[in-house]
Coordinates of N, CA and C in Angstrom, one line a residue:
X10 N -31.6 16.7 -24.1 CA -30.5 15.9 -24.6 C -29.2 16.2 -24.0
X11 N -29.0 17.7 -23.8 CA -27.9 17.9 -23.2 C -27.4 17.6 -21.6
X12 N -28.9 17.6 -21.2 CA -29.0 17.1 -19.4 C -28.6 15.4 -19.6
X13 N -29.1 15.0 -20.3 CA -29.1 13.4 -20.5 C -28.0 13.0 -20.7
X14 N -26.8 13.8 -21.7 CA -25.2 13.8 -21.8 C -24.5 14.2 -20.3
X15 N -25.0 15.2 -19.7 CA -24.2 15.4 -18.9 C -24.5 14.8 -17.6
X16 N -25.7 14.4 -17.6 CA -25.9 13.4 -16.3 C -24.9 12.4 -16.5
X17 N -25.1 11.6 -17.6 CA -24.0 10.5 -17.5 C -22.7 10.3 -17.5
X18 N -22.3 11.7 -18.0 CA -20.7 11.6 -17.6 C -20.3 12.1 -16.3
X19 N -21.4 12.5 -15.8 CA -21.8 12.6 -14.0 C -21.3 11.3 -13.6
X20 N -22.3 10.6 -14.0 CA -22.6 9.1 -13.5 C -21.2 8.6 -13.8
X21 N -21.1 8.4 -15.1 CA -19.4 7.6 -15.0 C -18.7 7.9 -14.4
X22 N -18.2 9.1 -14.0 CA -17.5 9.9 -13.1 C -17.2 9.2 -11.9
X23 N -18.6 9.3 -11.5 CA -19.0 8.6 -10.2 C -18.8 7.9 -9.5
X24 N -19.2 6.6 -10.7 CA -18.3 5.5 -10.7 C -17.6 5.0 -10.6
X25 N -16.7 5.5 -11.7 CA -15.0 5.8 -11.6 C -14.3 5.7 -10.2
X26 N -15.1 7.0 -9.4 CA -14.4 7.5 -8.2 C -14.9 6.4 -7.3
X27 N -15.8 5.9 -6.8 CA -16.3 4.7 -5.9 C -15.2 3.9 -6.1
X28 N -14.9 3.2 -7.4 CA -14.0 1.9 -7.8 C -12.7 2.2 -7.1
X29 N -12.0 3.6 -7.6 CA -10.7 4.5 -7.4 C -10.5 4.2 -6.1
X30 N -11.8 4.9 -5.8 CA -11.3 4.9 -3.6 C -11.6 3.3 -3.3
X31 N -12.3 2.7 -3.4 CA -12.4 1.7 -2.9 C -10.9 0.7 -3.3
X32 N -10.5 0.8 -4.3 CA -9.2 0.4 -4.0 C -7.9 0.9 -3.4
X33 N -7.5 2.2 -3.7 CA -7.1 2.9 -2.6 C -6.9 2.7 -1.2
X34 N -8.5 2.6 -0.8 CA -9.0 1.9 0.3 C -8.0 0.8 0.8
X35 N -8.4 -0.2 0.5 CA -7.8 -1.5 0.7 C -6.1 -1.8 0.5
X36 N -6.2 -1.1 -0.8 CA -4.8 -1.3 -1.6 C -3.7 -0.9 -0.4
X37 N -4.0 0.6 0.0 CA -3.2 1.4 1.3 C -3.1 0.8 2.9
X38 N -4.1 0.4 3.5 CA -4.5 -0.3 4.0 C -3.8 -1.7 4.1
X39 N -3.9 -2.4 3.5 CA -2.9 -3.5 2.9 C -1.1 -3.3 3.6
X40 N -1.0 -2.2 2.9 CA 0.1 -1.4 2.2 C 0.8 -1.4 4.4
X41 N -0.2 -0.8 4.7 CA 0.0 0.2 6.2 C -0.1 -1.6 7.1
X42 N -0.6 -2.1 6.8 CA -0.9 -3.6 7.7 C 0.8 -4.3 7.8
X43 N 1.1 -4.1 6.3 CA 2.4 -5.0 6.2 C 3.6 -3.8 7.0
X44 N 3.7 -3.0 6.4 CA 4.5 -2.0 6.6 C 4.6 -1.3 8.6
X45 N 3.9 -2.3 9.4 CA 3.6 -1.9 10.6 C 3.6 -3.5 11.1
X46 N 3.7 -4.6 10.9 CA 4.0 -5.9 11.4 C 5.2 -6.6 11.5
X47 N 5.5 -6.0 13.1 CA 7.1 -6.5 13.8 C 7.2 -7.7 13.2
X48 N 6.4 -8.3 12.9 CA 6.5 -10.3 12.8 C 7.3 -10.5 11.5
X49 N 6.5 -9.4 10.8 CA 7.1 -9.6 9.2 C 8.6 -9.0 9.0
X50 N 9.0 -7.9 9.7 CA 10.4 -7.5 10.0 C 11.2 -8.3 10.7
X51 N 11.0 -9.4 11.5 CA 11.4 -10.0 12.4 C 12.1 -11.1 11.4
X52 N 10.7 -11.9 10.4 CA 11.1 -13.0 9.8 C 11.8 -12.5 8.7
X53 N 11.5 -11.4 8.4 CA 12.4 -10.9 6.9 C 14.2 -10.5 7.1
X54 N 14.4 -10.1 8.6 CA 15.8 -9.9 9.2 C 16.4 -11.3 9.5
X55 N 15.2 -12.7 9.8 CA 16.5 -13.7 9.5 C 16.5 -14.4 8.4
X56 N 15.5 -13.8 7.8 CA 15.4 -14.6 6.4 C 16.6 -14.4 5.7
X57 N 17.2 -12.7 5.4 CA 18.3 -12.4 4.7 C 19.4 -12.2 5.2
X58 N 19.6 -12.9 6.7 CA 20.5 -12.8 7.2 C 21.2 -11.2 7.3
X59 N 20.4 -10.4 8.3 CA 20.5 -8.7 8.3 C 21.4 -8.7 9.4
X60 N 21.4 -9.8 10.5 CA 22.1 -9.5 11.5 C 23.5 -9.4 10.9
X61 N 24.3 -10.6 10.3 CA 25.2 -10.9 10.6 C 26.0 -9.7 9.7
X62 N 24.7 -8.8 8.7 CA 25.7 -8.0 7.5 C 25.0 -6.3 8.4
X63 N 24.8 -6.2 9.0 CA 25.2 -5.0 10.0 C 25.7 -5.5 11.6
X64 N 26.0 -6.4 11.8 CA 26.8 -6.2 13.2 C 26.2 -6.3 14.5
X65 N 24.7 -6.3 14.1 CA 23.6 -6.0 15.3 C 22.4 -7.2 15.5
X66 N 22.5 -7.6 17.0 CA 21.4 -8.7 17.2 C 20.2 -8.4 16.9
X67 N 19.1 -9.1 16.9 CA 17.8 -9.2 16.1 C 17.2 -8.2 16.9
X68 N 17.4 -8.6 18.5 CA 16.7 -7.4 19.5 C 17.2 -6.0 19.3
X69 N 18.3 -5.6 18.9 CA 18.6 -4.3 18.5 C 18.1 -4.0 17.0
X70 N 18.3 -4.5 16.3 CA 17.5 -4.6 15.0 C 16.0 -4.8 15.4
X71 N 15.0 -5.2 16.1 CA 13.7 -4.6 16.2 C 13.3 -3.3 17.4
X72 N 14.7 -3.1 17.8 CA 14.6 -1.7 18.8 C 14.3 -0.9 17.3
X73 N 15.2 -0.8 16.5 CA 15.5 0.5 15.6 C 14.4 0.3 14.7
X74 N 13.4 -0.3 14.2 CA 12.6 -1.0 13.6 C 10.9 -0.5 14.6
X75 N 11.1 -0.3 15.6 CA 10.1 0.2 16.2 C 10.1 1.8 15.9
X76 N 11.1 2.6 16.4 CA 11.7 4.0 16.1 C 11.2 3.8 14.7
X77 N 11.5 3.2 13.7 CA 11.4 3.6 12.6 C 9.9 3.6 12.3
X78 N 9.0 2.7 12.8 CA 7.8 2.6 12.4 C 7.1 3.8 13.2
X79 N 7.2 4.5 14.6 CA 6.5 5.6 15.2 C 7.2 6.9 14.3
X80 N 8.2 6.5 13.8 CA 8.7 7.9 12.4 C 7.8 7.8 11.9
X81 N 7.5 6.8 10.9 CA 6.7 6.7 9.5 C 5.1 7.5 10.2
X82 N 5.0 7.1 11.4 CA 3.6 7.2 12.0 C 3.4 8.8 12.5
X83 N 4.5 9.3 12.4 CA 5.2 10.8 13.1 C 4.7 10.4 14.6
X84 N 5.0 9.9 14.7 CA 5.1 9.8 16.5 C 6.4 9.7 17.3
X85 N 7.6 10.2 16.2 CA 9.0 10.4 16.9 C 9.7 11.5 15.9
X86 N 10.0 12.4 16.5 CA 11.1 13.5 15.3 C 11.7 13.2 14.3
X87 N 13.0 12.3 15.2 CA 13.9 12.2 14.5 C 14.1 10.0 14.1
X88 N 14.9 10.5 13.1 CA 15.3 8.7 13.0 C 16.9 8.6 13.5
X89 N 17.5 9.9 13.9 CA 18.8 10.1 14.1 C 19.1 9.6 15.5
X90 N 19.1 7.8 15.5 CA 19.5 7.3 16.6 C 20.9 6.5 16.9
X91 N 20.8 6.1 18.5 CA 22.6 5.1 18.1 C 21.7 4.1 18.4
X92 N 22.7 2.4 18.0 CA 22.7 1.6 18.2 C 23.7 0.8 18.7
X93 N 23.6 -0.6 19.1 CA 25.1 -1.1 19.6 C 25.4 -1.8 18.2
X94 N 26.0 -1.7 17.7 CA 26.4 -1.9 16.4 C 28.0 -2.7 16.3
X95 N 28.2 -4.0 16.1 CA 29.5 -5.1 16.4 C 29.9 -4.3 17.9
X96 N 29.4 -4.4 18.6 CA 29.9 -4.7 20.0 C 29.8 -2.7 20.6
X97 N 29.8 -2.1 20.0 CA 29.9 -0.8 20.7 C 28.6 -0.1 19.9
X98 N 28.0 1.4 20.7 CA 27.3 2.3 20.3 C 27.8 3.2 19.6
X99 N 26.9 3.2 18.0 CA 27.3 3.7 17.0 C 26.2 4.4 16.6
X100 N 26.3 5.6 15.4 CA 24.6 5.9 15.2 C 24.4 5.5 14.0
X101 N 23.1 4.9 13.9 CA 22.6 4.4 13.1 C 22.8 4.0 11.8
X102 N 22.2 5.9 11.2 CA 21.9 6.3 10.1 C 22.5 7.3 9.9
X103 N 23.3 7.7 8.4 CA 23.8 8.5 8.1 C 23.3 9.8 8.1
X104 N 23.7 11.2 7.4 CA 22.7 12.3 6.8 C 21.9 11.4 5.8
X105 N 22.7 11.0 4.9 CA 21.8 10.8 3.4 C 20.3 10.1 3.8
X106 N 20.9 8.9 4.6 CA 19.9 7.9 4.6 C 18.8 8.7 5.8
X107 N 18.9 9.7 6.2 CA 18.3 9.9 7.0 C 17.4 11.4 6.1
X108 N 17.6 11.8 5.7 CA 17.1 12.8 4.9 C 16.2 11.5 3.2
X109 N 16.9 10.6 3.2 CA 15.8 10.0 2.2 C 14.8 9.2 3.5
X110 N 14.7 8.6 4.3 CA 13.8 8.1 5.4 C 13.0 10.0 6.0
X111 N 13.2 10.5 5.7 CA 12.1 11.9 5.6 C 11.2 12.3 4.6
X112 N 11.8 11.9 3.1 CA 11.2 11.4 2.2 C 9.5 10.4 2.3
X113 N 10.4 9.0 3.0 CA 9.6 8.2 3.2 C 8.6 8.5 4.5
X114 N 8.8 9.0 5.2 CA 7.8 9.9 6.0 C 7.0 10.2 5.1
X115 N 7.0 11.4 4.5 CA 6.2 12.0 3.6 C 5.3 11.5 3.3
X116 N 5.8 10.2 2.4 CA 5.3 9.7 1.1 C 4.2 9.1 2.5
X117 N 4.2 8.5 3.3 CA 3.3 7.6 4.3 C 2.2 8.4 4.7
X118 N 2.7 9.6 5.1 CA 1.6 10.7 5.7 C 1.1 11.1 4.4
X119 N 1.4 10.9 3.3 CA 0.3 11.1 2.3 C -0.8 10.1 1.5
X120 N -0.1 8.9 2.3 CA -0.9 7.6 2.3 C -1.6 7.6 3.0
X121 N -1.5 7.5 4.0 CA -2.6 7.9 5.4 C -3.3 8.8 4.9
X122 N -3.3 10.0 4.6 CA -4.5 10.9 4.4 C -5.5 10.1 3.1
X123 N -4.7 10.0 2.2 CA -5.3 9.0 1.0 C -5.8 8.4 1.1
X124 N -5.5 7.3 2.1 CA -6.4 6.1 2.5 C -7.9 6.7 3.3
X125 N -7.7 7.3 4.2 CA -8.9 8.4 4.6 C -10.0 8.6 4.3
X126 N -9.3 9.2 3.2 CA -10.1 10.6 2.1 C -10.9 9.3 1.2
X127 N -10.1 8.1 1.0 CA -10.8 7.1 0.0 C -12.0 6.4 0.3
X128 N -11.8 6.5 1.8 CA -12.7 5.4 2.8 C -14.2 6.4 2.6
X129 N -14.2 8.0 2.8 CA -15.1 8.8 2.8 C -15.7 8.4 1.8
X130 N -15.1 8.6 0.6 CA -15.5 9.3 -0.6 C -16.1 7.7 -1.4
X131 N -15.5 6.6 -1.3 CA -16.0 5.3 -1.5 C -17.8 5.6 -0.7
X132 N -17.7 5.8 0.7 CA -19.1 5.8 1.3 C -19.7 6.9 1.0
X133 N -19.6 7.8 0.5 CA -20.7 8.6 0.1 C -21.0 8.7 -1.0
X134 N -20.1 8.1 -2.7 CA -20.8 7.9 -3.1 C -21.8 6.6 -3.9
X135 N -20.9 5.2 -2.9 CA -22.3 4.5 -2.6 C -23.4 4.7 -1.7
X136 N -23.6 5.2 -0.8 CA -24.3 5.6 0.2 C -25.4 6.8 -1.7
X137 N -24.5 7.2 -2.2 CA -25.7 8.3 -3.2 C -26.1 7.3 -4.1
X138 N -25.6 6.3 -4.3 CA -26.2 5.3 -5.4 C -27.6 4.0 -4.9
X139 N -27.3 3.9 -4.0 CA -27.9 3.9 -3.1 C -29.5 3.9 -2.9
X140 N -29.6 5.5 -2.7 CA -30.8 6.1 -2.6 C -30.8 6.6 -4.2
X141 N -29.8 7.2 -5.0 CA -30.6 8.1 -6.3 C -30.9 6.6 -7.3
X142 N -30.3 5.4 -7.1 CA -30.5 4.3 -7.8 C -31.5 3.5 -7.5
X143 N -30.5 2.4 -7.0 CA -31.8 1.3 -5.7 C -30.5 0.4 -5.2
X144 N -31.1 0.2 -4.5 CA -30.1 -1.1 -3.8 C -29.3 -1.9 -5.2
X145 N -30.4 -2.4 -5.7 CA -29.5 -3.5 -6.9 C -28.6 -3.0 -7.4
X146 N -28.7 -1.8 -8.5 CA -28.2 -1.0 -8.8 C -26.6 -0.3 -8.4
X147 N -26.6 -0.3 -7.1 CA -25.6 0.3 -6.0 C -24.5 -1.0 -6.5
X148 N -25.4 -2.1 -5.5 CA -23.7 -3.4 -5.7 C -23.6 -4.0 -7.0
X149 N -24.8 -3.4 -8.2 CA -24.4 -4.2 -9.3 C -23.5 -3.4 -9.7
X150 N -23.3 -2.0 -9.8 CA -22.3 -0.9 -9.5 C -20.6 -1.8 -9.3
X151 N -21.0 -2.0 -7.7 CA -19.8 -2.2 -6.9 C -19.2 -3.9 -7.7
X152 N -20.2 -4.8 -7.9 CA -19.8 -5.8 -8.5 C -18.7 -5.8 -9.8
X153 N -19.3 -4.9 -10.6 CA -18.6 -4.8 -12.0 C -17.3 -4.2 -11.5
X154 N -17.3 -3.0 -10.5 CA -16.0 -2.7 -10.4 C -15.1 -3.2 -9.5
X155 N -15.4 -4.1 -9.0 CA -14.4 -5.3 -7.8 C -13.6 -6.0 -8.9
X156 N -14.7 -7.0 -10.1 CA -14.1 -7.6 -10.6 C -12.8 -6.6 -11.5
X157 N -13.3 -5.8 -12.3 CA -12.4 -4.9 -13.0 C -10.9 -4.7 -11.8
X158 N -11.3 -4.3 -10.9 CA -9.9 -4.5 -9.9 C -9.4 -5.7 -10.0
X159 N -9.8 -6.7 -9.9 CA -9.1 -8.2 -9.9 C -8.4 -8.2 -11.2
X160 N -9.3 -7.6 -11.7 CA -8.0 -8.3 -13.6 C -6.6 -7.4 -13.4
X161 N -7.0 -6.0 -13.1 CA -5.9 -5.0 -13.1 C -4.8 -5.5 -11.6
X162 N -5.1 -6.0 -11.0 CA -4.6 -6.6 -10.0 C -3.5 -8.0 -10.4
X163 N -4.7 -8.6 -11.7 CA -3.5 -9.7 -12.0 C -2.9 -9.0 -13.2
X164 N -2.9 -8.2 -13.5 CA -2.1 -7.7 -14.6 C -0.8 -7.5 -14.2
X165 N -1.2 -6.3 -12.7 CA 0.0 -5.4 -12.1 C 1.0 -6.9 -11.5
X166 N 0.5 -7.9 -11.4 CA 0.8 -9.1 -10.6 C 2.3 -9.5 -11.5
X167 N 1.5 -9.8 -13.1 CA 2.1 -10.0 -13.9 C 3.5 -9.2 -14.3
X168 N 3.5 -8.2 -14.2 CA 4.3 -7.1 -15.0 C 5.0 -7.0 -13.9
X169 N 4.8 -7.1 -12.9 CA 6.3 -7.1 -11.6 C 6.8 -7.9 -11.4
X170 N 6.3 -9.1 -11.7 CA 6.8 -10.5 -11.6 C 8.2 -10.9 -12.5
X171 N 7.3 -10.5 -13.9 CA 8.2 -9.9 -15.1 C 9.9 -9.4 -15.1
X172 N 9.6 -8.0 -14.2 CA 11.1 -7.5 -14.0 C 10.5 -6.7 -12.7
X173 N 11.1 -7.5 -11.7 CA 10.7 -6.4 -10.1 C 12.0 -5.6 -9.8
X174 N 12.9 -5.4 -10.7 CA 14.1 -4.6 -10.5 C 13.9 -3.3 -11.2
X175 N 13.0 -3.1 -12.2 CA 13.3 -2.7 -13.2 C 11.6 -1.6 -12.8
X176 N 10.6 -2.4 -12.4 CA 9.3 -2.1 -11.7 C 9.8 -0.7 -9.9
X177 N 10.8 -1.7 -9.4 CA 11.4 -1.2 -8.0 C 11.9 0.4 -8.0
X178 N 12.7 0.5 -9.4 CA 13.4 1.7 -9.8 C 12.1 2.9 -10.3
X179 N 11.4 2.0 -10.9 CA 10.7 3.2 -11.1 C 9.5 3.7 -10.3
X180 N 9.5 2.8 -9.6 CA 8.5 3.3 -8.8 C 8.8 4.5 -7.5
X181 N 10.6 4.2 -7.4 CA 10.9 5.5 -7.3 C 11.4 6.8 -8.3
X182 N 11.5 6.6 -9.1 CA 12.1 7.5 -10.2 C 10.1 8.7 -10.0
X183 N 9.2 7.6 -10.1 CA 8.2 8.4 -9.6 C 7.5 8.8 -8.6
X184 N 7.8 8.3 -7.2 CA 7.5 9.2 -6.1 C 8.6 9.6 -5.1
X185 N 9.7 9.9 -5.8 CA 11.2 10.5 -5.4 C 11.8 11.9 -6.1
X186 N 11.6 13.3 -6.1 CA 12.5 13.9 -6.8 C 13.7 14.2 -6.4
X187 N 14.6 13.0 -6.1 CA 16.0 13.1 -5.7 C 16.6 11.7 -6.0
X188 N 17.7 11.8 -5.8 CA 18.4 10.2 -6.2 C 18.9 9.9 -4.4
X189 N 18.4 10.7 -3.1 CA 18.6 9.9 -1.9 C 18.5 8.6 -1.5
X190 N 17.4 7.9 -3.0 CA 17.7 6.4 -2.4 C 18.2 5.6 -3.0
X191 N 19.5 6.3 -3.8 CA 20.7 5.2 -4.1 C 21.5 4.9 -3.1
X192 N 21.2 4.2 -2.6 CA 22.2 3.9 -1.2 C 23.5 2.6 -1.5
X193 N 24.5 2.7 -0.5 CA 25.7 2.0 -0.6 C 25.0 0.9 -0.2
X194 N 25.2 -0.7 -0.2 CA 25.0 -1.7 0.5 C 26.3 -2.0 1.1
X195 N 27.6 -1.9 1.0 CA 28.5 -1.4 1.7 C 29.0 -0.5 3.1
X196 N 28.2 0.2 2.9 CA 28.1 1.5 3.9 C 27.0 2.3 4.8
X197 N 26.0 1.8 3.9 CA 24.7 2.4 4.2 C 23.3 1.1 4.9
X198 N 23.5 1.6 6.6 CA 22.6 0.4 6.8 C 21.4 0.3 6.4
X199 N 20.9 1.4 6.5 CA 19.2 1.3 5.5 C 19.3 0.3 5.0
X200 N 20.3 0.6 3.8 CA 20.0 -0.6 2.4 C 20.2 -2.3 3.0
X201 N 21.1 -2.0 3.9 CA 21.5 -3.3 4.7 C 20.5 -4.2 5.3
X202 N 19.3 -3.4 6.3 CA 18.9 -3.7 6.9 C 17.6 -4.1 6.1
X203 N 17.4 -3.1 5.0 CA 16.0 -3.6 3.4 C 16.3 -4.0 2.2
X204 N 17.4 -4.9 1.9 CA 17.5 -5.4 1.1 C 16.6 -5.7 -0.3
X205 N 16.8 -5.9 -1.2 CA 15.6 -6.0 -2.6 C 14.8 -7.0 -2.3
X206 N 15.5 -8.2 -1.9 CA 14.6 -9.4 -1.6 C 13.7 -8.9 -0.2
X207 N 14.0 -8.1 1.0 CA 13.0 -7.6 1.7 C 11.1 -7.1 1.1
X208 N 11.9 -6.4 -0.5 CA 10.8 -5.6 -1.0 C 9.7 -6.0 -1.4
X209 N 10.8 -7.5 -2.7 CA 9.8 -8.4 -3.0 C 9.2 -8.7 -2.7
X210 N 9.5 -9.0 -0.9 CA 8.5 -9.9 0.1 C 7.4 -9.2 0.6
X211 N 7.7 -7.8 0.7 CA 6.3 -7.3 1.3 C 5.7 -6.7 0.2
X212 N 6.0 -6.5 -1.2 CA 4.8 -6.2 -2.1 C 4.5 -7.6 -2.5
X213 N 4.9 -8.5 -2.7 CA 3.7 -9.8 -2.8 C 2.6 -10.2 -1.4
X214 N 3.5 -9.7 -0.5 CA 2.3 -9.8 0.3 C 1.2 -8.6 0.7
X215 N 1.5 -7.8 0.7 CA 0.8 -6.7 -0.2 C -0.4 -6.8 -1.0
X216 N 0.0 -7.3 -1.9 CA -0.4 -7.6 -3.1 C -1.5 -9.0 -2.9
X217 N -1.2 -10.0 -2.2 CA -1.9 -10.9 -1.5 C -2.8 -10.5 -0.8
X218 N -2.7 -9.6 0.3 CA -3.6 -9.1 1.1 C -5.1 -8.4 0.3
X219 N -4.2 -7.7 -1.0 CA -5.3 -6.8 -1.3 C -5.9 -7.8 -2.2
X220 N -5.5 -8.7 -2.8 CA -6.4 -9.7 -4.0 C -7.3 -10.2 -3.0
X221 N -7.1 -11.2 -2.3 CA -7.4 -12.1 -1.7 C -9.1 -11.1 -0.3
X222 N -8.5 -9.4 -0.2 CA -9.7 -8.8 0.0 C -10.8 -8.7 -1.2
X223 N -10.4 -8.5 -2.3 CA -11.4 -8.3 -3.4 C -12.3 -9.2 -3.5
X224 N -11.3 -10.7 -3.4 CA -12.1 -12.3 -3.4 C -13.6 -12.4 -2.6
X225 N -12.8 -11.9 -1.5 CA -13.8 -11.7 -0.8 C -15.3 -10.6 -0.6
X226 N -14.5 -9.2 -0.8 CA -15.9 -8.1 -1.3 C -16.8 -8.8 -2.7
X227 N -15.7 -9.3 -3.6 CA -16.4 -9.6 -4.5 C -17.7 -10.9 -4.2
X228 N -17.8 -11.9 -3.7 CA -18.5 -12.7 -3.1 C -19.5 -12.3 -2.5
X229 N -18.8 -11.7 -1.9 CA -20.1 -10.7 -0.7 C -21.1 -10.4 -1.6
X230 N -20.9 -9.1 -2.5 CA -21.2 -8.5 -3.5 C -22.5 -9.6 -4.4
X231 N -21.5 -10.2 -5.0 CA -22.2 -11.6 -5.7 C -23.2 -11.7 -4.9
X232 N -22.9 -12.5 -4.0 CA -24.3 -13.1 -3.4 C -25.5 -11.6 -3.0
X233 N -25.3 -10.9 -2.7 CA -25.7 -10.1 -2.6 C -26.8 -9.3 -3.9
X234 N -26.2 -9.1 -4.9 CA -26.8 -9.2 -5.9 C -27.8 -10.3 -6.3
X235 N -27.2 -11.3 -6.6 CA -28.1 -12.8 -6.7 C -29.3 -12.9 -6.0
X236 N -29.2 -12.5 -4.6 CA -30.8 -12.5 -4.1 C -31.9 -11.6 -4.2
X237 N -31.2 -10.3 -5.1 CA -32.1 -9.2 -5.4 C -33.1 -10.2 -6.9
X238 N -32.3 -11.4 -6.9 CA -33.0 -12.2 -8.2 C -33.1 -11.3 -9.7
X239 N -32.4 -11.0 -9.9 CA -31.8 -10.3 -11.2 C -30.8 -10.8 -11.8
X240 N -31.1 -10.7 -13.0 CA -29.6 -11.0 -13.9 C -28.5 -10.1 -13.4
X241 N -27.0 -10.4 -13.1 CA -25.9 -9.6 -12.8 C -25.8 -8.6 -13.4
X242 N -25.6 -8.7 -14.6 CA -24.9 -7.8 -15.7 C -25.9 -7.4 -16.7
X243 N -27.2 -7.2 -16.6 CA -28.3 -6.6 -16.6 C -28.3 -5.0 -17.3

C-alpha cells in the first residue's frame, strides 16, 4: 500500500516536471527568438519614434542594439560604449543603466541555462514514460498537459491585458533586488530607447509565439493519440 502511495506521487511528480520543462522550453525560447530579432528592434525604434527622442539615426540605434544583444549573449564585456548621439560622440549609457543592463545579463544567462536544463529534463522524462508506460500513455500524458498550458496561457493573457503596468512593475519587483531599473525618461537612454509600449510589444508577441507553439504540439499530440484508437481521456 505504501509502494502504491509512493509510486504515485512519483508519478505525479513526474508529470508535473515534463509539463514544467516543456513549457519552460518553449516559453524561453519564445522569449530568446523575440529578444534577438534586429527586425523587431528595428520596427519597434520607428514605431515609437526612438530616433527623434535620443538624437540618434536608426543605423546607430541598431549599431548599439547589436552590442547590446552579444552582451545579453556574453559575447562582449562591456555595454560601456560611445555613440554619435545629436551630431557628436557621446557614451551611451550611464553607471546606473549600465550596472542594471548587468542585471539583465544575468537574468538571460539564467534563462539560457533554464531553457537547456528544460529541453533535457522534458526528454528524459518522456523518453521514461515512454518505455515504463506505452506509447499511448506517454502523449496521453503530454496531451492533458499542453492543454492545461493553453488555459494557464490564456489566463496569464488575461491578467496582463488587465493592468500591464501594474503586471510590468512586478515582474521586476521579483526578478530585481534593486530599484536600478527606475530609470529617468529624461536622462536615461535605456528607458528612451525601451519604452513601455516597446514591452507590451514583445510580451504579446511572446506570448503569441508560445500559444500559437502549443496549438500546434497540441494537434500533433491529438492526432497522435487518436490513432493509437483510444478514447483521449481514458
Amino acid at each position: 500500500m505504501l509502494f502504491k502511495m509512493v509510486r504515485k506521487i512519483i508519478h505525479t511528480f513526474l508529470i508535473s516536471g515534463m509539463v514544467v520543462s516543456l513549457f519552460l522550453a518553449v516559453f524561453l525560447t519564445s522569449l530568446q527568438y523575440v529578444a534577438f530579432n534586429r527586425n523587431f528592434y528595428k520596427e519597434e525604434y520607428e514605431k515609437n519614434n526612438v530616433m527623434s527622442v535620443t538624437g540618434m539615426s536608426i543605423d546607430e540605434l541598431m549599431k548599439v542594439t547589436q552590442i547590446m544583444q552579444k552582451y545579453l549573449m556574453d559575447k562582449e564585456e562591456t555595454l560601456d560604449v560611445m555613440a554619435k548621439i545629436n551630431g557628436s560622440m557621446q557614451r551611451m549609457f550611464n553607471d546606473r543603466e549600465l550596472a542594471h543592463m548587468k542585471d539583465v545579463k544575468d537574468l538571460f544567462q539564467m534563462g539560457f541555462l533554464t531553457r537547456n536544463i528544460s529541453i533535457i529534463v522534458f526528454i528524459l522524462i518522456f523518453t521514461y514514460f515512454l518505455f515504463e508506460k506505452s506509447f499511448y500513455k506517454a502523449f496521453d500524458y503530454l496531451l492533458k498537459g499542453t492543454i492545461f498550458i493553453i488555459i494557464l496561457l490564456l489566463v496569464f493573457a488575461l491578467a496582463v491585458t488587465l493592468n500591464f503596468d501594474n503586471w510590468f512593475t512586478g515582474f521586476h519587483l521579483v526578478f530585481f533586488d534593486n530599484d536600478l531599473w527606475l530609470l529617468n525618461v529624461e536622462t536615461d537612454r535605456l528607458i528612451q530607447m525601451f519604452p513601455l509600449e516597446f514591452f507590451q510589444d514583445a510580451v504579446f508577441v511572446i506570448f503569441r509565439n508560445t500559444f500559437f507553439t502549443f496549438i500546434v504540439i497540441l494537434a500533433i499530440v491529438y492526432g497522435v493519440v487518436k490513432m493509437t484508437k483510444k478514447p483521449v481521456f481514458k
